[in-house]
Amino acid sequence: TARYLPGIGLYGGYIYLIGGESGGANYTSVERATISADGATLGVFGNATGVNVNTVTYGMVSAVIGNIAYVFGGAATAIPYNRFNPATVYAEQESASIGSNGTLADFTALTPDLVTPRFKAASIVLGNTLYIIGGYGGASSPTQLDTIEQATIQ
């Protein structure tokens, strides 16, 4: 499925596309493809059957830490369609465990939410700390954020 700004994660020979948007349709579904052993070729993407994020969103921050996939924030498109001025910007956080065979468990909500709702942000993991950097906040007329949120990963 064509997707604009899905969350992306890598784990154990798989790449995952989480959520995203296309032509005003927001997705909760997850797709995955195998990565060849030499890393040079991707298999065909297919639905991770029965696995969805709870919040319909695009532009979320995603990270895979250990065998857990995380998604943070994101936005939902406005009607009439305008992906650059979203109707809603989210602060929600969700996670799903990844099995040794690459299957995802159901995504579940985490608490607390992000301090600032954001989308199109960046993330990095340093040691056991996850940083969520910048992005845009505010619906209808997003503003650039110059803030960083962090969380210690257990």
Coordinates of N, CA and C in Angstrom, one line a residue:
T1 N 0.8 -1.2 0.0 CA 0.0 0.0 0.0 C 0.9 1.2 0.0
A2 N 0.6 2.2 -0.9 CA 1.4 3.4 -0.9 C 1.1 4.2 0.4
R3 N 2.1 4.7 1.0 CA 2.0 5.3 2.3 C 2.9 6.6 2.4
Y4 N 2.3 7.6 2.9 CA 3.1 8.9 3.2 C 3.4 8.9 4.7
L5 N 4.7 9.1 5.0 CA 5.2 9.2 6.4 C 4.7 8.1 7.3
P6 N 4.9 6.8 6.9 CA 4.6 5.8 7.9 C 5.7 5.7 8.9
G7 N 5.5 5.1 10.1 CA 6.6 4.8 11.0 C 7.3 3.6 10.4
I8 N 8.6 3.6 10.6 CA 9.5 2.5 10.0 C 10.3 1.9 11.1
G9 N 10.4 0.6 11.1 CA 11.2 -0.1 12.1 C 11.9 -1.3 11.4
L10 N 13.1 -1.7 12.0 CA 13.8 -2.8 11.5 C 14.0 -3.8 12.7
Y11 N 13.9 -5.1 12.4 CA 14.1 -6.1 13.5 C 14.3 -7.4 12.9
G12 N 15.3 -8.1 13.2 CA 15.5 -9.5 12.9 C 15.3 -9.9 11.4
G13 N 15.8 -9.2 10.5 CA 15.6 -9.5 9.1 C 14.3 -9.1 8.5
Y14 N 13.6 -8.1 9.2 CA 12.3 -7.6 8.6 C 12.4 -6.1 8.7
I15 N 11.6 -5.4 7.8 CA 11.3 -4.0 7.8 C 9.8 -3.9 8.0
Y16 N 9.4 -3.0 8.8 CA 8.0 -2.8 9.1 C 7.6 -1.4 8.7
L17 N 6.4 -1.2 8.1 CA 5.8 0.1 7.8 C 4.6 0.2 8.7
I18 N 4.5 1.2 9.5 CA 3.4 1.3 10.5 C 2.6 2.5 10.2
G19 N 1.3 2.3 10.1 CA 0.4 3.5 9.8 C 0.7 4.2 8.5
G20 N 0.6 5.5 8.5 CA 0.8 6.3 7.3 C -0.5 6.8 6.8
E21 N -0.4 7.5 5.6 CA -1.5 8.1 5.0 C -1.3 8.1 3.5
S22 N -2.5 8.1 2.7 CA -2.4 8.1 1.3 C -3.7 8.8 0.8
G23 N -3.6 10.0 0.2 CA -4.8 10.6 -0.4 C -5.9 10.9 0.5
G24 N -5.6 11.2 1.8 CA -6.6 11.5 2.8 C -7.0 10.3 3.6
A25 N -6.6 9.1 3.2 CA -6.9 7.9 4.0 C -5.8 7.7 5.0
N26 N -6.1 7.6 6.3 CA -5.1 7.4 7.3 C -5.2 5.9 7.6
Y27 N -4.0 5.3 7.8 CA -3.9 3.8 8.0 C -3.5 3.5 9.5
T28 N -4.1 2.4 10.0 CA -3.6 1.8 11.2 C -2.9 0.5 11.0
S29 N -2.9 0.0 9.8 CA -2.3 -1.3 9.5 C -0.8 -1.2 9.5
V30 N -0.2 -2.4 9.6 CA 1.2 -2.6 9.6 C 1.5 -3.6 8.5
E31 N 2.6 -3.2 7.7 CA 3.1 -4.1 6.6 C 4.5 -4.5 6.9
R32 N 5.0 -5.6 6.5 CA 6.3 -6.0 6.7 C 6.9 -6.7 5.4
A33 N 8.2 -6.7 5.3 CA 8.9 -7.4 4.2 C 10.2 -7.9 4.8
T34 N 10.6 -9.0 4.2 CA 11.9 -9.6 4.6 C 13.1 -8.8 4.0
I35 N 14.2 -8.8 4.7 CA 15.4 -8.2 4.2 C 16.4 -9.4 4.0
S36 N 17.0 -9.4 2.8 CA 17.9 -10.5 2.5 C 19.1 -10.5 3.4
A37 N 19.7 -11.6 3.6 CA 20.8 -11.8 4.5 C 21.9 -10.8 4.3
D38 N 22.2 -10.4 3.0 CA 23.2 -9.5 2.7 C 22.7 -8.0 2.8
G39 N 21.4 -7.8 3.1 CA 20.9 -6.5 3.2 C 20.6 -5.8 1.9
A40 N 20.8 -6.4 0.8 CA 20.7 -5.8 -0.5 C 19.3 -5.8 -1.2
T41 N 18.5 -6.7 -0.7 CA 17.2 -6.9 -1.3 C 16.0 -7.0 -0.3
L42 N 14.9 -6.4 -0.7 CA 13.7 -6.5 0.1 C 12.7 -7.4 -0.5
G43 N 12.1 -8.2 0.3 CA 11.0 -9.1 -0.2 C 9.7 -8.2 -0.4
V44 N 8.7 -8.8 -0.8 CA 7.4 -8.1 -1.1 C 6.7 -7.8 0.2
F45 N 6.2 -6.5 0.3 CA 5.5 -6.1 1.5 C 4.2 -6.8 1.6
G46 N 3.8 -7.2 2.8 CA 2.4 -7.8 3.0 C 1.9 -7.4 4.3
N47 N 0.6 -7.4 4.5 CA 0.0 -7.1 5.8 C 0.4 -8.0 6.9
A48 N 0.7 -7.4 8.0 CA 1.0 -8.1 9.3 C -0.5 -8.4 9.8
T49 N -1.0 -9.5 9.4 CA -2.4 -9.8 9.6 C -2.9 -9.6 11.0
G50 N -3.9 -8.8 11.2 CA -4.5 -8.6 12.5 C -3.8 -7.6 13.4
V51 N -2.7 -7.0 12.9 CA -2.0 -6.1 13.7 C -2.2 -4.7 13.3
N52 N -2.6 -3.8 14.2 CA -2.9 -2.4 13.9 C -2.5 -1.5 15.1
V53 N -2.1 -0.3 14.7 CA -1.9 0.7 15.8 C -3.3 1.2 16.2
N54 N -3.4 1.7 17.4 CA -4.7 2.1 17.9 C -5.1 3.5 17.4
T55 N -4.1 4.3 17.1 CA -4.4 5.7 16.7 C -4.1 5.8 15.2
V56 N -5.1 6.3 14.4 CA -5.0 6.5 13.0 C -4.1 7.7 12.8
T57 N -2.9 7.4 12.2 CA -1.9 8.5 12.2 C -0.9 8.3 11.1
Y58 N -0.3 9.4 10.7 CA 0.9 9.5 9.8 C 1.9 10.4 10.5
G59 N 3.2 10.3 10.0 CA 4.2 11.2 10.6 C 4.6 10.9 12.0
M60 N 4.2 9.7 12.5 CA 4.6 9.4 13.9 C 6.1 9.1 13.9
V61 N 6.6 9.2 15.1 CA 8.0 8.8 15.4 C 7.9 7.3 15.7
S62 N 8.9 6.5 15.2 CA 8.9 5.1 15.5 C 10.3 4.7 15.9
A63 N 10.4 3.6 16.7 CA 11.7 3.1 17.1 C 11.5 1.6 17.5
V64 N 12.5 0.8 17.2 CA 12.5 -0.6 17.7 C 13.7 -0.7 18.6
I65 N 13.4 -1.0 19.9 CA 14.4 -1.1 20.9 C 14.3 -2.5 21.5
G66 N 15.3 -3.3 21.3 CA 15.3 -4.7 21.7 C 14.2 -5.4 20.8
N67 N 13.3 -6.1 21.4 CA 12.2 -6.7 20.6 C 10.9 -6.0 20.8
I68 N 10.9 -4.7 21.0 CA 9.7 -3.9 21.2 C 9.7 -2.8 20.1
A69 N 8.5 -2.7 19.4 CA 8.3 -1.6 18.4 C 7.5 -0.5 19.1
Y70 N 7.9 0.7 19.0 CA 7.3 1.8 19.6 C 6.8 2.8 18.5
V71 N 5.7 3.5 18.8 CA 5.3 4.6 17.9 C 4.9 5.7 18.9
F72 N 5.2 7.0 18.5 CA 4.9 8.2 19.3 C 4.3 9.3 18.5
G73 N 3.2 9.9 19.0 CA 2.7 11.0 18.3 C 2.1 10.7 16.9
G74 N 2.2 11.7 16.0 CA 1.6 11.6 14.7 C 0.5 12.6 14.5
A75 N -0.1 12.5 13.3 CA -1.2 13.4 12.9 C -2.2 12.7 12.1
A76 N -3.4 13.2 12.0 CA -4.5 12.7 11.1 C -4.8 13.8 10.1
T77 N -5.1 13.4 8.9 CA -5.4 14.4 7.9 C -6.7 15.1 8.1
A78 N -6.8 16.3 7.6 CA -8.0 17.1 7.7 C -9.0 16.7 6.5
I79 N -10.2 17.0 6.7 CA -11.2 16.9 5.6 C -11.8 18.3 5.4
P80 N -11.7 19.0 4.3 CA -11.1 18.5 3.1 C -9.6 18.2 3.2
Y81 N -9.2 17.3 2.4 CA -7.8 16.7 2.5 C -6.7 17.8 2.4
N82 N -5.8 17.8 3.4 CA -4.6 18.6 3.4 C -3.6 18.0 4.4
R83 N -2.7 17.3 3.9 CA -1.7 16.6 4.7 C -0.8 17.5 5.4
F84 N -0.7 18.8 4.9 CA 0.3 19.7 5.5 C -0.3 20.5 6.7
N85 N -1.6 20.5 6.8 CA -2.3 21.1 7.9 C -3.3 20.1 8.5
P86 N -2.8 19.2 9.3 CA -3.6 18.1 9.9 C -4.7 18.6 10.8
A87 N -5.7 17.8 10.8 CA -6.9 18.1 11.7 C -6.5 17.8 13.2
T88 N -5.7 16.8 13.4 CA -5.3 16.5 14.8 C -3.9 16.1 14.9
V89 N -3.2 16.5 15.9 CA -1.8 16.1 16.2 C -1.9 15.4 17.6
Y90 N -1.2 14.2 17.6 CA -1.3 13.3 18.8 C -0.1 13.3 19.7
A91 N -0.4 13.0 20.9 CA 0.7 12.8 21.9 C 0.8 11.3 22.4
E92 N -0.1 10.5 21.9 CA -0.2 9.1 22.3 C 1.1 8.3 22.0
Q93 N 1.4 7.3 22.8 CA 2.5 6.4 22.7 C 1.9 5.0 22.7
E94 N 2.5 4.1 21.8 CA 2.0 2.7 21.8 C 3.3 1.8 21.6
S95 N 3.1 0.5 22.0 CA 4.2 -0.4 21.8 C 3.6 -1.8 21.5
A96 N 4.5 -2.6 20.8 CA 4.1 -4.0 20.5 C 5.4 -4.8 20.5
S97 N 5.3 -6.0 21.1 CA 6.5 -6.9 21.2 C 6.6 -7.6 19.8
I98 N 7.8 -7.9 19.5 CA 8.1 -8.6 18.2 C 8.6 -10.0 18.5
G99 N 8.0 -11.0 18.0 CA 8.4 -12.4 18.2 C 9.7 -12.7 17.5
S100 N 10.4 -13.8 17.8 CA 11.6 -14.2 17.2 C 11.4 -14.5 15.7
N101 N 10.2 -14.8 15.3 CA 9.9 -15.1 13.9 C 9.4 -13.8 13.2
G102 N 9.5 -12.6 13.8 CA 9.1 -11.4 13.2 C 7.7 -11.0 13.3
T103 N 6.8 -11.8 14.0 CA 5.4 -11.4 14.1 C 5.3 -10.4 15.2
L104 N 4.3 -9.5 15.0 CA 4.0 -8.4 16.0 C 2.9 -8.8 16.9
A105 N 2.9 -8.5 18.1 CA 1.8 -8.6 19.0 C 0.9 -7.4 18.8
D106 N -0.2 -7.3 19.4 CA -1.1 -6.1 19.3 C -0.4 -4.9 19.9
F107 N -0.6 -3.8 19.3 CA -0.1 -2.5 19.9 C -1.0 -2.2 21.1
T108 N -0.4 -1.7 22.2 CA -1.1 -1.3 23.3 C -0.6 0.1 23.7
A109 N -1.5 0.9 24.3 CA -1.2 2.3 24.7 C -0.2 2.3 25.9
L110 N 0.6 3.3 25.9 CA 1.6 3.5 27.0 C 1.2 4.8 27.7
T111 N 1.6 4.9 29.0 CA 1.4 6.1 29.7 C 2.7 6.5 30.3
P112 N 3.0 7.8 30.5 CA 2.2 8.9 30.1 C 2.3 9.2 28.6
D113 N 1.5 10.1 28.1 CA 1.6 10.6 26.7 C 2.9 11.5 26.6
L114 N 3.2 11.8 25.4 CA 4.3 12.8 25.2 C 3.8 14.1 25.9
V115 N 4.8 14.9 26.3 CA 4.5 16.2 26.9 C 3.8 17.1 25.8
T116 N 4.4 17.1 24.6 CA 3.9 17.9 23.5 C 3.4 17.0 22.3
P117 N 2.2 17.2 21.9 CA 1.8 16.4 20.7 C 2.7 16.9 19.5
R118 N 3.1 15.9 18.7 CA 4.0 16.2 17.6 C 3.9 15.2 16.5
F119 N 4.3 15.7 15.3 CA 4.5 14.8 14.1 C 5.6 15.2 13.3
K120 N 6.1 14.4 12.4 CA 7.3 14.6 11.6 C 8.5 14.9 12.5
A121 N 8.6 14.3 13.6 CA 9.8 14.5 14.5 C 10.8 13.4 14.2
A122 N 12.0 13.5 14.8 CA 13.0 12.5 14.7 C 13.2 11.8 16.0
S123 N 13.9 10.7 15.9 CA 14.2 10.0 17.2 C 15.5 9.3 17.1
I124 N 16.2 9.1 18.2 CA 17.4 8.4 18.3 C 17.5 7.7 19.7
V125 N 18.1 6.6 19.7 CA 18.4 5.9 21.0 C 19.9 5.9 21.3
L126 N 20.2 6.5 22.4 CA 21.6 6.5 22.9 C 21.6 5.8 24.2
G127 N 22.4 4.7 24.2 CA 22.4 3.9 25.5 C 21.0 3.3 25.8
N128 N 20.5 3.6 26.9 CA 19.1 3.2 27.3 C 18.2 4.4 27.3
T129 N 18.5 5.4 26.6 CA 17.6 6.6 26.5 C 17.1 6.9 25.1
L130 N 15.8 7.1 24.9 CA 15.2 7.4 23.7 C 15.0 8.9 23.7
Y131 N 15.4 9.6 22.6 CA 15.1 11.0 22.4 C 14.2 11.2 21.3
I132 N 13.2 12.1 21.5 CA 12.3 12.5 20.4 C 12.5 14.0 20.2
I133 N 12.9 14.3 18.9 CA 13.5 15.7 18.7 C 12.7 16.4 17.7
G134 N 12.3 17.7 18.0 CA 11.6 18.6 17.1 C 10.3 18.1 16.5
G135 N 10.1 18.3 15.3 CA 8.9 18.0 14.6 C 8.0 19.2 14.5
Y136 N 6.7 19.0 14.3 CA 5.7 20.0 14.2 C 4.6 19.7 15.3
G137 N 4.1 20.8 15.8 CA 3.0 20.7 16.8 C 1.8 21.6 16.4
G138 N 0.7 21.3 16.8 CA -0.5 22.1 16.5 C -1.2 21.7 15.3
A139 N -2.5 21.6 15.3 CA -3.3 21.3 14.2 C -3.7 22.5 13.4
S140 N -4.1 22.3 12.2 CA -4.6 23.4 11.3 C -3.5 24.3 10.8
S141 N -2.6 24.8 11.7 CA -1.5 25.6 11.3 C -0.2 25.2 12.1
P142 N 0.4 24.1 11.8 CA 1.5 23.5 12.6 C 2.7 24.5 12.7
T143 N 3.3 24.4 13.9 CA 4.5 25.2 14.1 C 5.7 24.3 14.4
Q144 N 6.9 24.7 14.0 CA 8.0 23.9 14.2 C 8.4 23.9 15.7
L145 N 8.7 22.7 16.2 CA 9.1 22.5 17.6 C 10.6 22.5 17.8
D146 N 11.0 23.2 18.8 CA 12.5 23.1 19.1 C 12.7 22.4 20.5
T147 N 11.9 21.5 20.8 CA 12.0 20.8 22.1 C 12.4 19.4 21.9
I148 N 12.9 18.8 22.9 CA 13.4 17.4 22.9 C 12.7 16.7 24.1
E149 N 12.1 15.6 23.9 CA 11.6 14.7 25.0 C 12.5 13.5 25.1
Q150 N 12.6 13.0 26.3 CA 13.4 11.8 26.5 C 12.7 10.8 27.4
A151 N 13.1 9.5 27.3 CA 12.6 8.5 28.2 C 13.7 7.4 28.3
T152 N 13.8 7.0 29.6 CA 14.7 5.9 29.8 C 14.0 4.6 29.5
I153 N 14.7 3.7 28.7 CA 14.2 2.4 28.3 C 14.6 1.4 29.3
Q154 N 13.7 0.6 29.8 CA 14.0 -0.4 30.8 C 14.4 -1.7 30.2

